CSV table of C-alpha atoms in Angstrom, one decimal:
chain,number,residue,atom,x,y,z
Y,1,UNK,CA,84.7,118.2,-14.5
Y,2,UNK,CA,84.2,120.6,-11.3
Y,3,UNK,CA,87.1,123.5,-11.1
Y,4,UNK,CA,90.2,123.2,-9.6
Y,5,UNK,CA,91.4,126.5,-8.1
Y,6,UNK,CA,94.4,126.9,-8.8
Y,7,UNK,CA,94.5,124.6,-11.3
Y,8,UNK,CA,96.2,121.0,-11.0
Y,9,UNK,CA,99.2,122.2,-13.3
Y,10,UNK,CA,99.6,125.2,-10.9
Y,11,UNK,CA,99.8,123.3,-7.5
Y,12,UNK,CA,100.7,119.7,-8.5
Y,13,UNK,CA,104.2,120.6,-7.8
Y,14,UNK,CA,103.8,121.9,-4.0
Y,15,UNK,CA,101.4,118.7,-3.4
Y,16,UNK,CA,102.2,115.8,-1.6
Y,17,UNK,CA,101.5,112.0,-3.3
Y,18,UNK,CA,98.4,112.2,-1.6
Y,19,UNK,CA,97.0,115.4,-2.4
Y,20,UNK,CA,97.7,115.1,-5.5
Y,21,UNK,CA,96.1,111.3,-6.1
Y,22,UNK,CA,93.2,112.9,-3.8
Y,23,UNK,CA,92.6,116.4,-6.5
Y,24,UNK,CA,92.9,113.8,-9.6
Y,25,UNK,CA,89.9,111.7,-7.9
Y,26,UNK,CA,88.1,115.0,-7.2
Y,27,UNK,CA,88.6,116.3,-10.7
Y,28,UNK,CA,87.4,112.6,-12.1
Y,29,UNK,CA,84.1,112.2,-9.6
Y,30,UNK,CA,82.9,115.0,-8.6
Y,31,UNK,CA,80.4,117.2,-11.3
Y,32,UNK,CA,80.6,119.7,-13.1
Y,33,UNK,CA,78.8,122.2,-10.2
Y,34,UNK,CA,81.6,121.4,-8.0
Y,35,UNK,CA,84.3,124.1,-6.9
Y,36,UNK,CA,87.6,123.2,-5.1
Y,37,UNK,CA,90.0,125.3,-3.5
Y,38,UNK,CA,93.3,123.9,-2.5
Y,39,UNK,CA,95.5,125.3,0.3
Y,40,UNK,CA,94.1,128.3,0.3
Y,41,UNK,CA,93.7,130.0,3.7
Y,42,UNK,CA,90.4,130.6,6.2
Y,43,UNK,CA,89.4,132.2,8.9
Y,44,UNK,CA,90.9,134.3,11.9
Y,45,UNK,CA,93.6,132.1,11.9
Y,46,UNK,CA,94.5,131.7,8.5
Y,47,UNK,CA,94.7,127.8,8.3
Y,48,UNK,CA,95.4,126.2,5.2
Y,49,UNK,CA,93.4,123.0,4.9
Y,50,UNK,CA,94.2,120.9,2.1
Y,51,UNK,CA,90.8,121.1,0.1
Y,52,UNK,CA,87.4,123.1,0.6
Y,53,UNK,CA,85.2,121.8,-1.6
Y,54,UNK,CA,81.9,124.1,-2.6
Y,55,UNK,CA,78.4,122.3,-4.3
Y,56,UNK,CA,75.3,125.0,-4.7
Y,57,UNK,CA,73.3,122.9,-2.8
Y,58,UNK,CA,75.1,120.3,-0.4
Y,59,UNK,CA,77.5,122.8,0.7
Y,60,UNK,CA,81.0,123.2,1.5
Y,61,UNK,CA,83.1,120.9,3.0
Y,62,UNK,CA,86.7,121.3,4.5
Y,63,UNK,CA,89.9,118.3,4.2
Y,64,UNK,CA,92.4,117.5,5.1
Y,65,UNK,CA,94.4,114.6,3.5
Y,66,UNK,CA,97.0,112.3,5.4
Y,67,UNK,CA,99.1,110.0,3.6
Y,68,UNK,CA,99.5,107.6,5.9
Y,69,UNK,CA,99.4,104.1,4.6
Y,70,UNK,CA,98.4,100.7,7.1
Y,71,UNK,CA,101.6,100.1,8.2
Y,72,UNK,CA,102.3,103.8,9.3
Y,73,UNK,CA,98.9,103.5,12.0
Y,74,UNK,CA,100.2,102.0,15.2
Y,75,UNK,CA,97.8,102.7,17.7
Y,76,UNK,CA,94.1,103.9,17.0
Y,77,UNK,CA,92.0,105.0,19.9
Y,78,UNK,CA,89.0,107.5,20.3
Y,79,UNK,CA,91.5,110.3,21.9
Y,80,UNK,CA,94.6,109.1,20.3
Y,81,UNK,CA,96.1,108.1,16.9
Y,82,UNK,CA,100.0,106.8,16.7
Y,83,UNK,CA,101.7,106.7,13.8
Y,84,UNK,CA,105.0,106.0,12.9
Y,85,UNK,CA,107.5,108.7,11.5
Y,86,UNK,CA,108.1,108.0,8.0
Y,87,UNK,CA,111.6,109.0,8.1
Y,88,UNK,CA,113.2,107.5,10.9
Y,89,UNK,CA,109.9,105.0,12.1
Y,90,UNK,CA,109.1,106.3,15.7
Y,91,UNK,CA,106.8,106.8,17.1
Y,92,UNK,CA,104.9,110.1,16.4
């Protein structure tokens, strides 16, 4: 199982439902030789992505998880994605 920093016991409760489905399929998958980071922050600007994940050899990659489900994706375009608001259903 690759390592979870923090672990899943520490974050889970600051995640949303997709993160935290998202971490559990990490954790499952991925190898041992895997690290994960979640939320921490990077760069000048200090942005906190969701998930950097680190493999010796393929190298890091950066998420960012959306929980958006079918129904919530109005309008997809090249430049543009709509979704709707999940609390009130506009437009967003």
């Amino acid at each position: 199982m690759p390592s979870l920093i923090p672990s899943l016991n520490s974050c889970v409760a600051r995640m949303t439902l997709g993160e935290k489905r998202f971490a559990v399929r990490l954790e499952q998958k991925l190898d041992d030789d895997y690290l994960i980071w979640y939320d921490v922050p990077i760069g000048k600007k200090q942005v906190h992505p969701d998930f950097i994940v680190l493999h010796p050899l393929r190298g890091l990659l950066v998420l960012e998880v959306k929980d958006w489900k079918l129904e919530t994706i109005l309008n997809v375009t090249k430049a543009n994605l709509t979704i709707a608001d999940r609390h009130t259903s506009e437009h967003k």
